[in-house]
mmCIF file of C-alpha atoms in Angstrom:
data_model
loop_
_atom_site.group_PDB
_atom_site.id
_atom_site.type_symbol
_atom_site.label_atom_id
_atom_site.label_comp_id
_atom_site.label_asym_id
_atom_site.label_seq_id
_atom_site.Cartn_x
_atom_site.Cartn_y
_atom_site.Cartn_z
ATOM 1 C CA UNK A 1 -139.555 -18.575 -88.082
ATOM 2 C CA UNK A 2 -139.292 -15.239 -87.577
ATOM 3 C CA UNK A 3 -138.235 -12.319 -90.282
ATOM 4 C CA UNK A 4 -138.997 -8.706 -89.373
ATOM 5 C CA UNK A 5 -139.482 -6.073 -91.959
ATOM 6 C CA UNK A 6 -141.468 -7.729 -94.537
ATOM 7 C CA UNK A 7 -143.778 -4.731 -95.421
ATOM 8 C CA UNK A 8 -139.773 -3.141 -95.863
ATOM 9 C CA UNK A 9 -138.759 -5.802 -97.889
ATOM 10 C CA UNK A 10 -142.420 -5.502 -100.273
ATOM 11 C CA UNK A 11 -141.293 -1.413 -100.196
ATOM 12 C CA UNK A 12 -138.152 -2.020 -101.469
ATOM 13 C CA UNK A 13 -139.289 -4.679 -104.229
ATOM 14 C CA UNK A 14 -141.125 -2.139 -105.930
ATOM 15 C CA UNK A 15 -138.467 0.530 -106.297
ATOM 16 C CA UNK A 16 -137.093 -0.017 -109.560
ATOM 17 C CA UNK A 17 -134.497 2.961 -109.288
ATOM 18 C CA UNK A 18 -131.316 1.924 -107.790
ATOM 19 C CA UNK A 19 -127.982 3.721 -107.460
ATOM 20 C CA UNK A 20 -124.933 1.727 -107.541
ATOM 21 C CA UNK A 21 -121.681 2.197 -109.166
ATOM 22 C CA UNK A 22 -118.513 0.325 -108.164
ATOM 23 C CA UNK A 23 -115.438 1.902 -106.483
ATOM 24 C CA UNK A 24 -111.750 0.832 -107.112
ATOM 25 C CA UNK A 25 -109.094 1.640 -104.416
ATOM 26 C CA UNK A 26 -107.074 4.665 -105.502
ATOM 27 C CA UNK A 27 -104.173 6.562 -104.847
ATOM 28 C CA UNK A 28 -105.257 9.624 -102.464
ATOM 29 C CA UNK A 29 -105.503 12.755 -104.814
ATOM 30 C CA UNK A 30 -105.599 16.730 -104.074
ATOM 31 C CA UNK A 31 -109.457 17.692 -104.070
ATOM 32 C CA UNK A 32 -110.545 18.958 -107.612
ATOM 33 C CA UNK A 33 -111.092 22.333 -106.370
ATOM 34 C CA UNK A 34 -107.706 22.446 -105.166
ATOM 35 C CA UNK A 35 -106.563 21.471 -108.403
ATOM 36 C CA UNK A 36 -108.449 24.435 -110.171
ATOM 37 C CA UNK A 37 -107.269 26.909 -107.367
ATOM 38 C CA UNK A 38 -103.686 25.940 -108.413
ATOM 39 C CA UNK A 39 -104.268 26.038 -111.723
ATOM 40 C CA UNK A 40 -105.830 29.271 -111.638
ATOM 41 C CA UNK A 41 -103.725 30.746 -109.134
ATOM 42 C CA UNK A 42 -100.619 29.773 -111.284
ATOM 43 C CA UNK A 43 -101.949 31.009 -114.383
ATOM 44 C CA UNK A 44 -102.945 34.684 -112.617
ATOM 45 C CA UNK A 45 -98.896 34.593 -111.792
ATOM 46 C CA UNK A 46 -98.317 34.208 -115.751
ATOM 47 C CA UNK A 47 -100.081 37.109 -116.438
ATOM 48 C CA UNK A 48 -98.702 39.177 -113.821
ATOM 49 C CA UNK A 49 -95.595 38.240 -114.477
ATOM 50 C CA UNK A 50 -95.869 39.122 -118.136
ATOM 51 C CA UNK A 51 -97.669 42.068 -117.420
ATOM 52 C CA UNK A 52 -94.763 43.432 -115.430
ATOM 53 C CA UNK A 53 -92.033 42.103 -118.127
ATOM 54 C CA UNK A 54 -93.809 44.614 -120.906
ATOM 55 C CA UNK A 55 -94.263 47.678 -118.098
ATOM 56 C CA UNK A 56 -90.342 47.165 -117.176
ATOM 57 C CA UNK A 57 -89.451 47.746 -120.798
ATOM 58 C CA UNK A 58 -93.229 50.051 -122.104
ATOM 59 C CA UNK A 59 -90.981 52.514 -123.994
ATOM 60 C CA UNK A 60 -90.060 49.587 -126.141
ATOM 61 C CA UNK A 61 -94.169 49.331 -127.048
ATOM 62 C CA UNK A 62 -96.429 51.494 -128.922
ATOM 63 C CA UNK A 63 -100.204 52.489 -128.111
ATOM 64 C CA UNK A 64 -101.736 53.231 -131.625
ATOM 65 C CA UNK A 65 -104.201 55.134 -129.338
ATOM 66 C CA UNK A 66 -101.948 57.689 -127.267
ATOM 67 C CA UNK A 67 -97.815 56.250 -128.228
ATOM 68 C CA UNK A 68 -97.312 55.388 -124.352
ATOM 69 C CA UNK A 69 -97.913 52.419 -122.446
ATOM 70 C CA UNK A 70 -98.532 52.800 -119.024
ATOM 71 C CA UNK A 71 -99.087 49.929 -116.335
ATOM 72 C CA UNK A 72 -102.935 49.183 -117.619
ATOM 73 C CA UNK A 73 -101.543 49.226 -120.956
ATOM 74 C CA UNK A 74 -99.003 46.960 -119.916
ATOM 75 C CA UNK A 75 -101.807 44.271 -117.898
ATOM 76 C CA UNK A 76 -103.763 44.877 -121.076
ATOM 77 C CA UNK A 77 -101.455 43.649 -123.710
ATOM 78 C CA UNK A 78 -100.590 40.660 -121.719
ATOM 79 C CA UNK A 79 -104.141 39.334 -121.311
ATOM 80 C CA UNK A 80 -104.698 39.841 -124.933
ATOM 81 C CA UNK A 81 -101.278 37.937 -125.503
ATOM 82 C CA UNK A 82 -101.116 35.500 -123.544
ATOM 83 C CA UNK A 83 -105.308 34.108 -124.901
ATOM 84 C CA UNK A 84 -104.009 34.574 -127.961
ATOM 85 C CA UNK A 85 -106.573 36.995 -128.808
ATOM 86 C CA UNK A 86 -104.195 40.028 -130.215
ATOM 87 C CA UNK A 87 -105.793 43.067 -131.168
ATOM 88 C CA UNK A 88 -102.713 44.385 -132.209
ATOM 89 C CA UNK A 89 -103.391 47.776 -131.298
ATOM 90 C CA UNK A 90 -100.534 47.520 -128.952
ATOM 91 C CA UNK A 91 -97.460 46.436 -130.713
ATOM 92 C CA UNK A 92 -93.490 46.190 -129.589
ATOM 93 C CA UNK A 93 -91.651 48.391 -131.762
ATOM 94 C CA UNK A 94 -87.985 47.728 -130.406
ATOM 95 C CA UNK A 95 -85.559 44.990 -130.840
ATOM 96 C CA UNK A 96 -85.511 44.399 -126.954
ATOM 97 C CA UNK A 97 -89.018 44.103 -127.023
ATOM 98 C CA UNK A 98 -89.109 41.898 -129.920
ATOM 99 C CA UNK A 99 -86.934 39.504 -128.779
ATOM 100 C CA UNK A 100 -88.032 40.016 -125.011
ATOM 101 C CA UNK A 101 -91.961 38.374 -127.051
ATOM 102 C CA UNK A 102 -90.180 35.899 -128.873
ATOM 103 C CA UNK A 103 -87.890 34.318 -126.044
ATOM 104 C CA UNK A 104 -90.047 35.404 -122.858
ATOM 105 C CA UNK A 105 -93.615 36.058 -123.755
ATOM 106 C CA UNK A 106 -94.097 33.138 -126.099
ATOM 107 C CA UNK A 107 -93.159 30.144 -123.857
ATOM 108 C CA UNK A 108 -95.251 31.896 -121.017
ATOM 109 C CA UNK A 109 -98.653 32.007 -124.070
ATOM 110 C CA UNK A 110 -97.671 28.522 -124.374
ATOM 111 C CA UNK A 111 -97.820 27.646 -120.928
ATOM 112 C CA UNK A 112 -100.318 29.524 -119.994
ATOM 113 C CA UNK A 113 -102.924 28.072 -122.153
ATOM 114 C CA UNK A 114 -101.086 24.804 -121.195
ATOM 115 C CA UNK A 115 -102.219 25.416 -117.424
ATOM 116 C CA UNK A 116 -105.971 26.611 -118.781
ATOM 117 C CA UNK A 117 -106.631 23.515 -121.075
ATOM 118 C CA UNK A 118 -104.635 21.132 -118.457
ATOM 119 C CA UNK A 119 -107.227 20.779 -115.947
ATOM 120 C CA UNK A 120 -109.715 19.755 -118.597
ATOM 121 C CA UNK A 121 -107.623 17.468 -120.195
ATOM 122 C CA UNK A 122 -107.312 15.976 -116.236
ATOM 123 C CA UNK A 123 -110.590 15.663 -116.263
ATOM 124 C CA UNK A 124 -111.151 13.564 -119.755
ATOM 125 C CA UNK A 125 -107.641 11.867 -118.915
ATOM 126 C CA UNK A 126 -108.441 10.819 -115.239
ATOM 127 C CA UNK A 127 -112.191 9.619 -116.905
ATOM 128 C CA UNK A 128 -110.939 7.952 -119.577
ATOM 129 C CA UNK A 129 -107.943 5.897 -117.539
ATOM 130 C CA UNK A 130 -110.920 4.999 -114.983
ATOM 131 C CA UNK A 131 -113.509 3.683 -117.503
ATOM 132 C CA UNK A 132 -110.017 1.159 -119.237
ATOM 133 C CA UNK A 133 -109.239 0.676 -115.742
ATOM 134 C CA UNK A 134 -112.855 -0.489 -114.401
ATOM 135 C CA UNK A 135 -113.470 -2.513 -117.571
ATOM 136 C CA UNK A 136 -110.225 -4.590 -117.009
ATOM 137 C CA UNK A 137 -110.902 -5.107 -113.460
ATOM 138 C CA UNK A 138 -113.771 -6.693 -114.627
ATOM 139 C CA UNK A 139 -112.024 -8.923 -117.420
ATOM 140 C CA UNK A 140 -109.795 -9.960 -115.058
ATOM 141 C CA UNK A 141 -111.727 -10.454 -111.905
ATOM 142 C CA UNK A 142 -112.747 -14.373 -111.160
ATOM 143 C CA UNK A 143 -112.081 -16.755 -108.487
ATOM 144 C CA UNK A 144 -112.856 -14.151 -106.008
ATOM 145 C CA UNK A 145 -114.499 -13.292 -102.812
ATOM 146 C CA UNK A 146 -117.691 -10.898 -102.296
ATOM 147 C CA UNK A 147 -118.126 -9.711 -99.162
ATOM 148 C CA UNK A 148 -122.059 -7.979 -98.869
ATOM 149 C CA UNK A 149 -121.881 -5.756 -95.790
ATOM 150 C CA UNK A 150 -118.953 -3.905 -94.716
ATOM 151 C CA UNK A 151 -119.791 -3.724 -90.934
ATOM 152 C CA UNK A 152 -117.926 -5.347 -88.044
ATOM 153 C CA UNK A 153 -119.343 -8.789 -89.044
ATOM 154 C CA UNK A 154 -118.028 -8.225 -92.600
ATOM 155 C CA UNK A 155 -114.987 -6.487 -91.588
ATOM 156 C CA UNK A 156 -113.853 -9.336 -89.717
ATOM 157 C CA UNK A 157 -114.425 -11.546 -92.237
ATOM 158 C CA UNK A 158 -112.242 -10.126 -94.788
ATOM 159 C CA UNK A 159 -109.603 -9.788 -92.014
ATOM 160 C CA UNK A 160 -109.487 -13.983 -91.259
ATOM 161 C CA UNK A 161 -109.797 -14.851 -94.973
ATOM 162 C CA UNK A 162 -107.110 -12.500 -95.990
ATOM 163 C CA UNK A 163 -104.766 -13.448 -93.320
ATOM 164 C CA UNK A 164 -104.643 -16.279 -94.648
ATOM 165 C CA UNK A 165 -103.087 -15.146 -97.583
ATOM 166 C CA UNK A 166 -106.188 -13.629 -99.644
ATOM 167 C CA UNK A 167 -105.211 -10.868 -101.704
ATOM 168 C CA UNK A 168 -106.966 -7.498 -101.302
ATOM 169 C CA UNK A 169 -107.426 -6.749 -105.242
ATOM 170 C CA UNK A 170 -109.354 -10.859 -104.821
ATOM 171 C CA UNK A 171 -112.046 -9.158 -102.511
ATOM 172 C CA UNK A 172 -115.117 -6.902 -103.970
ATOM 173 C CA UNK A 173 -117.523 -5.756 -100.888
ATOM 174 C CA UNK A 174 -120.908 -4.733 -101.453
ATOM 175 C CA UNK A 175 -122.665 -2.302 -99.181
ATOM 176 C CA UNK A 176 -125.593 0.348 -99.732
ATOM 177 C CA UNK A 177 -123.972 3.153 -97.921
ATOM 178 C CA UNK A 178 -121.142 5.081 -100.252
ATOM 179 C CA UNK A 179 -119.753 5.966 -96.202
ATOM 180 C CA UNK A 180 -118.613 2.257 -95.742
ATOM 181 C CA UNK A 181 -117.426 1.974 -99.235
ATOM 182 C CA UNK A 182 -115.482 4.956 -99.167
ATOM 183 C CA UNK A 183 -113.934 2.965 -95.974
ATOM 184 C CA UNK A 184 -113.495 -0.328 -97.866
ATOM 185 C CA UNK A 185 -111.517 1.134 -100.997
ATOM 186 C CA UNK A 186 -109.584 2.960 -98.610
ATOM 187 C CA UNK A 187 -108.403 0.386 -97.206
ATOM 188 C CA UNK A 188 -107.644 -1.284 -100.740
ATOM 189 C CA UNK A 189 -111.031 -3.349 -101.457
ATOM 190 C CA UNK A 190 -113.308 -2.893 -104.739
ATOM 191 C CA UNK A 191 -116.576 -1.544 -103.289
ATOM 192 C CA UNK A 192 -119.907 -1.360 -104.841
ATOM 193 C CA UNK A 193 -122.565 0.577 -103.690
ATOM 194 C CA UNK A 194 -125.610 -0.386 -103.884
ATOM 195 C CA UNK A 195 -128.423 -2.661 -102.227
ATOM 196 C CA UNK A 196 -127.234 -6.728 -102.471
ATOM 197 C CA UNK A 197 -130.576 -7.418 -102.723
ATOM 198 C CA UNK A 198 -130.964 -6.417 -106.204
ATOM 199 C CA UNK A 199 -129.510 -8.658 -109.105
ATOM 200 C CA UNK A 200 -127.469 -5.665 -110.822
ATOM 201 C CA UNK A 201 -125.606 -4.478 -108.549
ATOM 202 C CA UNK A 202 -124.476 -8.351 -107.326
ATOM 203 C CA UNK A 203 -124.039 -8.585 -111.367
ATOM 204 C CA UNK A 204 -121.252 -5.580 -110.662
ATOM 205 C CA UNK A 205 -119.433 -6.901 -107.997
ATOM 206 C CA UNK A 206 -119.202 -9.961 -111.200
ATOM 207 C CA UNK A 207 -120.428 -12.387 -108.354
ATOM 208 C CA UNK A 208 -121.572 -14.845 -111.595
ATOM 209 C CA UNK A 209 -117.425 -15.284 -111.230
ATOM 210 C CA UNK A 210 -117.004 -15.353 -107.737
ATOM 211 C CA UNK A 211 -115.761 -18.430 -106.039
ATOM 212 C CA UNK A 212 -116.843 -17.606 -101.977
ATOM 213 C CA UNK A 213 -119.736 -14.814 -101.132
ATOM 214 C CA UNK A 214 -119.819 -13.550 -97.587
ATOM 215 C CA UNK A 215 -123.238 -12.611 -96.388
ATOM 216 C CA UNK A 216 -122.940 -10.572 -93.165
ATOM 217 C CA UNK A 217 -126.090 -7.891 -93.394
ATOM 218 C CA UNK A 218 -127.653 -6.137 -90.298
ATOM 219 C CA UNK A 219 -130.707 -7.725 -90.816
ATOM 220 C CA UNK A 220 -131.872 -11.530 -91.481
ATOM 221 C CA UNK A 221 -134.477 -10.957 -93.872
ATOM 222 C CA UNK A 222 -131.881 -9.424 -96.104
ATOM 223 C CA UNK A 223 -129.396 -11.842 -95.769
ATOM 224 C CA UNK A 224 -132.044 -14.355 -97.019
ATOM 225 C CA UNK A 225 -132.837 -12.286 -100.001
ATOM 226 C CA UNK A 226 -129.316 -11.549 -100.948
ATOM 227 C CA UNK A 227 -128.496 -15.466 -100.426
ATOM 228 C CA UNK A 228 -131.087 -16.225 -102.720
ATOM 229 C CA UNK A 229 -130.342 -13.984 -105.494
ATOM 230 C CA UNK A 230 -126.462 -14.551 -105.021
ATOM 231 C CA UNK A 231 -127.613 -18.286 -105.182
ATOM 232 C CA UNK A 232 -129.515 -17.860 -108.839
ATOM 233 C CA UNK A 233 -126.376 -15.967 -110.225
ATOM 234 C CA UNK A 234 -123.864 -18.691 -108.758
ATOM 235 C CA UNK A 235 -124.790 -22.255 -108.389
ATOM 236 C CA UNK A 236 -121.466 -23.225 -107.687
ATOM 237 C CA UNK A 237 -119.942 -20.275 -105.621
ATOM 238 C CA UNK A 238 -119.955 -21.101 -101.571
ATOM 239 C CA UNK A 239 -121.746 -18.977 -99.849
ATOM 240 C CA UNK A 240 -121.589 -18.184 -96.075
ATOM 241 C CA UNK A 241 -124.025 -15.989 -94.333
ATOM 242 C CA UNK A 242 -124.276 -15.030 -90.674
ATOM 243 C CA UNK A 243 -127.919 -14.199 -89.121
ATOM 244 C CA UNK A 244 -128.987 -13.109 -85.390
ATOM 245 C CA UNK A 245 -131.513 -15.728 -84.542
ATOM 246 C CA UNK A 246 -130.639 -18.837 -84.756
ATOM 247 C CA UNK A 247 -134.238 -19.686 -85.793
ATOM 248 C CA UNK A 248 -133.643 -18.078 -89.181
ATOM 249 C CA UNK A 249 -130.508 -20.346 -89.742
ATOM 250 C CA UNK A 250 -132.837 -23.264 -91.509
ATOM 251 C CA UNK A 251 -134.478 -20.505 -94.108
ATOM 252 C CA UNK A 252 -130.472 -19.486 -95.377
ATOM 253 C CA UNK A 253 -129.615 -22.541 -95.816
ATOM 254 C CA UNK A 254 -133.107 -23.535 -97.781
ATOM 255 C CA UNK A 255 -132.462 -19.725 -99.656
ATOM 256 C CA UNK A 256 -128.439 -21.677 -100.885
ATOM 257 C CA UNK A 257 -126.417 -20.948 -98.244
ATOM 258 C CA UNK A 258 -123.591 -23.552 -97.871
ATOM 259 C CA UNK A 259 -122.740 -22.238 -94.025
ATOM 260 C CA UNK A 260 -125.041 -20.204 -91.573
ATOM 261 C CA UNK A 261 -123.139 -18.682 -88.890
ATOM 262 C CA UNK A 262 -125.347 -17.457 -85.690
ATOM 263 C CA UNK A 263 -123.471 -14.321 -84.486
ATOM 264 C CA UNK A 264 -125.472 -13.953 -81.176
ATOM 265 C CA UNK A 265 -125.181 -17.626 -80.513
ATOM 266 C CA UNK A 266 -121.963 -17.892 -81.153
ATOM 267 C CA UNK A 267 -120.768 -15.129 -79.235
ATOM 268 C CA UNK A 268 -123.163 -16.137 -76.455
ATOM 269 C CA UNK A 269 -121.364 -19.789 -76.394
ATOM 270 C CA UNK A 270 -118.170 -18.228 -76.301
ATOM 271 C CA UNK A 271 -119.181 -15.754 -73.442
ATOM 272 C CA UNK A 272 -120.124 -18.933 -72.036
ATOM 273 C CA UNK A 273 -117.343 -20.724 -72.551
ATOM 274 C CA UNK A 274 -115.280 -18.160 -70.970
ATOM 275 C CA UNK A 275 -116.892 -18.195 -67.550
ATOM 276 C CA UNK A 276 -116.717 -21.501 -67.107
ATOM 277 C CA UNK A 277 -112.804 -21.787 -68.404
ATOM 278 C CA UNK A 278 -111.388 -18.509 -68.962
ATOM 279 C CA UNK A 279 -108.405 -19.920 -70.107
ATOM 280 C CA UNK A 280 -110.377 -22.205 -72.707
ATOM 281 C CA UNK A 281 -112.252 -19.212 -74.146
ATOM 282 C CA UNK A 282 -108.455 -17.721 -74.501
ATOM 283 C CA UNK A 283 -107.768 -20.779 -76.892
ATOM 284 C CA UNK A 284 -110.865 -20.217 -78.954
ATOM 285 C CA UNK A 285 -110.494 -16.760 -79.390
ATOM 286 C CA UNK A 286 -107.197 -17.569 -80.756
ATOM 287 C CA UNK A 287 -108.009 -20.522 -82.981
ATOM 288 C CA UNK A 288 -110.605 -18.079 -84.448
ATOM 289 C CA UNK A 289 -108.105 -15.277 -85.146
ATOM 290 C CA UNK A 290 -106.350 -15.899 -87.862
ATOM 291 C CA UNK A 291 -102.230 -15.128 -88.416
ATOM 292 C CA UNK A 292 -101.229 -15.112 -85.052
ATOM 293 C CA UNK A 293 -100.673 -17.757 -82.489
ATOM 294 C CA UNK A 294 -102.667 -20.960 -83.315
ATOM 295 C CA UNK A 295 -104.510 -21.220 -86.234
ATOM 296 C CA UNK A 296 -107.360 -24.023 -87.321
ATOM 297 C CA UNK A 297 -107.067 -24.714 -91.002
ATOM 298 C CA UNK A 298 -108.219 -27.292 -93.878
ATOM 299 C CA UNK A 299 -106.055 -28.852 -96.006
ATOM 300 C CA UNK A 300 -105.746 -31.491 -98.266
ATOM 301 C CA UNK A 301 -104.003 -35.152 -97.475
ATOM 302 C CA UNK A 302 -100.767 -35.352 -99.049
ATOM 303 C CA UNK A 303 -99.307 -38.969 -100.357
ATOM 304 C CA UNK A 304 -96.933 -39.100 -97.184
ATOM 305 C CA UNK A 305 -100.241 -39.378 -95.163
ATOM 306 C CA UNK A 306 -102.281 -41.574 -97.064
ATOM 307 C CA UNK A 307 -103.095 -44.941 -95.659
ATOM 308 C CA UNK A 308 -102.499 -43.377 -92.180
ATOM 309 C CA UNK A 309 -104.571 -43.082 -89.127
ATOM 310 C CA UNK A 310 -105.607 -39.222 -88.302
ATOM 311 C CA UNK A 311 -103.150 -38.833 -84.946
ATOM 312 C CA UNK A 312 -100.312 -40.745 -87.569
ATOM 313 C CA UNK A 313 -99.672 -37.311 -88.825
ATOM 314 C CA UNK A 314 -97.584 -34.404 -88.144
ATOM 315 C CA UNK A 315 -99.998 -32.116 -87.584
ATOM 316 C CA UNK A 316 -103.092 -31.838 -84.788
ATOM 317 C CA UNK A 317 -105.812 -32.923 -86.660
ATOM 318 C CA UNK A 318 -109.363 -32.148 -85.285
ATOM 319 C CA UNK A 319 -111.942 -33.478 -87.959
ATOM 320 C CA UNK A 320 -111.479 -35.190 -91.166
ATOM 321 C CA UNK A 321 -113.479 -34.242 -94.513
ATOM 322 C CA UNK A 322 -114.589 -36.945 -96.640
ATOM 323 C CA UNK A 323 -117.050 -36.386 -99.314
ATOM 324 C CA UNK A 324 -120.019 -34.303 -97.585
ATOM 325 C CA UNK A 325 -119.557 -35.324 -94.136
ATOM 326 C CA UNK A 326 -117.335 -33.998 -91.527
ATOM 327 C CA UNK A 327 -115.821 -36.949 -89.310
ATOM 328 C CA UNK A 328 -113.980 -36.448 -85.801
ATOM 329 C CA UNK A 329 -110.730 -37.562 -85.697
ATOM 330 C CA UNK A 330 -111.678 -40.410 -83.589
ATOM 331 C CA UNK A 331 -114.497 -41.551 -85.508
ATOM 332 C CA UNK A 332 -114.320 -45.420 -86.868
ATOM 333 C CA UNK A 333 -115.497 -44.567 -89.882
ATOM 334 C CA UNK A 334 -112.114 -42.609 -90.585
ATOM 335 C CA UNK A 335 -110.327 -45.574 -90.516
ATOM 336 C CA UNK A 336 -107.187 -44.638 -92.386
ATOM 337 C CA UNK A 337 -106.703 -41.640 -94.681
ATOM 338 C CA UNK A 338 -107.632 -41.036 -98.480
ATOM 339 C CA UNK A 339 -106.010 -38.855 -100.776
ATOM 340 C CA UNK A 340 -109.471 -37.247 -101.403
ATOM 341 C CA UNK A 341 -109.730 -36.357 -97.724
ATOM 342 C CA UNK A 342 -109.121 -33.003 -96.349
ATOM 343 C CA UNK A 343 -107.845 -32.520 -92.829
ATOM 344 C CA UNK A 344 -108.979 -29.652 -90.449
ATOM 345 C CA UNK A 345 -105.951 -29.332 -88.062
ATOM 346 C CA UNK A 346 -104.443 -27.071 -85.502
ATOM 347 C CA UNK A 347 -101.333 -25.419 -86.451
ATOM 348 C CA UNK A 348 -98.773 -22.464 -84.875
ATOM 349 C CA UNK A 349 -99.408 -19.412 -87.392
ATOM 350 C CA UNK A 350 -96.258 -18.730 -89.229
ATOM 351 C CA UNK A 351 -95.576 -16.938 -92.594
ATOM 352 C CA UNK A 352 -95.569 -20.085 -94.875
ATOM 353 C CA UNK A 353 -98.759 -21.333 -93.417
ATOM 354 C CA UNK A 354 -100.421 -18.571 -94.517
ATOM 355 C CA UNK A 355 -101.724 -20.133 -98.072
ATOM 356 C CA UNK A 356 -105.313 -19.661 -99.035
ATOM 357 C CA UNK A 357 -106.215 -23.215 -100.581
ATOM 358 C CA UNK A 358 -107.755 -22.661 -104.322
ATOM 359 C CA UNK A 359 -107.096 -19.204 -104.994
ATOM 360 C CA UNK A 360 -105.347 -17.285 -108.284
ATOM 361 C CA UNK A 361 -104.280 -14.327 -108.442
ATOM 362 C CA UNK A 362 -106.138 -11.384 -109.906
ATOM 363 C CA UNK A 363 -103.894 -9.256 -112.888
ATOM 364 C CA UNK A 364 -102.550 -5.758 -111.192
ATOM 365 C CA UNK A 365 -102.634 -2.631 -113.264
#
């Protein structure tokens, strides 16, 4: 067995300062400093405006230091008004300019200190709505699917299981780079960042609730690690991880892993399998993409089947699923079908097949 990178791994054992926070997907917002240029550029129009409103009626004003307000005067008293600060050294004296403050200057004050505070009160709001909005996700959130590693491997893998019919808001992914998980929640996944490897951050992603964790890392000796602390959070989640040599398949499935999937092998086989029959490599890559053309799926034995022989039924069946072991459909110990069986057939992809077995639905905001 071979696992490179163990003086990394020791390296990264001893740091005991991690950064990790988890990312909902979100509507796509202005940038905050366009939101403060607005702001402040609408407020600057307030106070011109006002400005000009006292200079196109100044003889309606009085200076207490010269009688006359002039242009400066004018910018003046509006800054002082409309902060609320007012001196009172300039004051409107006529009825025009009276009612002009009451009527005209007053709802701009208001507004204007409306626009000031506003972008704080964002701020707290948007925080605030985020933190109620985090902690119910994680209320709420069980039954669901981590994903740890958002690259093609992991990519992929969200895009079978959810054509199937997994929900998005039912996946979390996991990846250290904030990059990828800026990708992920863009495309409407819960991300954490932060390194899998590390208890807290798979205590984030609530994998102690998940149902299925999907281990596709760059590197095998962290998929072991993250197997086996996924494994001592979740005894009963299934966990599927995917490795590069096949030699380090035996030491994921010793860390908990249910599945090992060698993705050099496999593509290698298939690459393979291709030359010798392009046309059969055409059927595999299709039985392996799910939601479109023919699809390989497990389901369970209804009552109409039971007592049956595996080629009895409707459907293509490939392998049946009793207990632990994984029979062929032509196997004598089949014999007939149990209602405890499951059935891995070979179906045409169509909307209403597209039912992911043993799922519930996650709450929406």
């Amino acid at each position: 067995m071979k696992l490179p990178g163990h003086d990394a791994i020791a390296r990264q054992a001893d740091e005991h300062l991690v950064t990790h926070r988890v990312k909902l997907p979100r509507k796509v917002v202005q940038h905050p400093f366009r939101q403060v240029a607005k702001r402040v550029t609408m407020a600057l129009l307030l106070l011109a405006g006002t400005a000009l409103i006292v200079y196109a009626d100044h003889g309606g004003y009085n200076d207490n230091s010269d009688g006359s307000v002039d242009l400066l005067d004018a910018a003046y008293y509006a800054t002082v008004t409309l902060s609320t600060t007012g001196y009172g050294d300039i004051t409107p004296v006529s009825d025009a300019a009276r009612l002009t403050n009451i009527f005209v200057i007053t709802p701009m004050r208001v507004l204007f200190l409306i626009i000031l505070v506003g972008t704080t009160l964002e701020v707290l709001t948007e925080r605030t709505r985020e933190e109620w909005r985090l902690n119910r996700w994680r209320s709420t959130l069980r039954d669901h699917t981590v994903v740890v590693g958002f690259g093609t491997k992991g990519r992929s893998a969200i895009q079978t299981v959810c054509a199937t019919g997994l929900k998005k808001e039912q996946v979390v992914v996991v990846d250290p780079s904030s990059k990828v998980i800026d990708a992920a929640t863009a495309e409407g996944y819960a991300g954490i960042v932060g390194d899998a490897t590390r208890s807290e951050v798979l205590k984030r992603a609530e994998v102690h609730k998940a149902r299925k964790i999907i281990i596709a890392t760059q590197r095998d000796d962290t998929a072991v690690l993250v197997t086996l602390t996924a494994r001592q959070l979740n005894k009963g989640a299934k966990i599927v991880a995917a490795v590069r040599e096949e030699e380090n398949a035996p030491l994921l499935k010793q860390s908990g892993a249910d599945a090992v999937i060698t993705s050099a092998s496999a593509a290698g086989r298939l690459l393979g399998l291709s030359v010798l029959s392009p046309a059969a490599g055409m059927v595999m890559e299709d039985l392996i993409q799910q939601g479109s053309g023919l699809d390989i799926v497990e389901r369970p034995v209804i009552k109409a089947e039971v007592g049956k022989k595996p080629r009895e039924t409707e459907d293509l069946v490939v392998s049946v699923v009793r207990g632990h072991r994984v029979l062929g459909y032509d196997d004598a110990a089949v014999g007939t079908l149990e209602l405890t069986d499951r059935l891995i057939t070979i179906v045409r992809a169509t909307p209403g097949s597209q039912i992911a077995p043993d799922v519930r639905p996650i709450p929406q905001d």
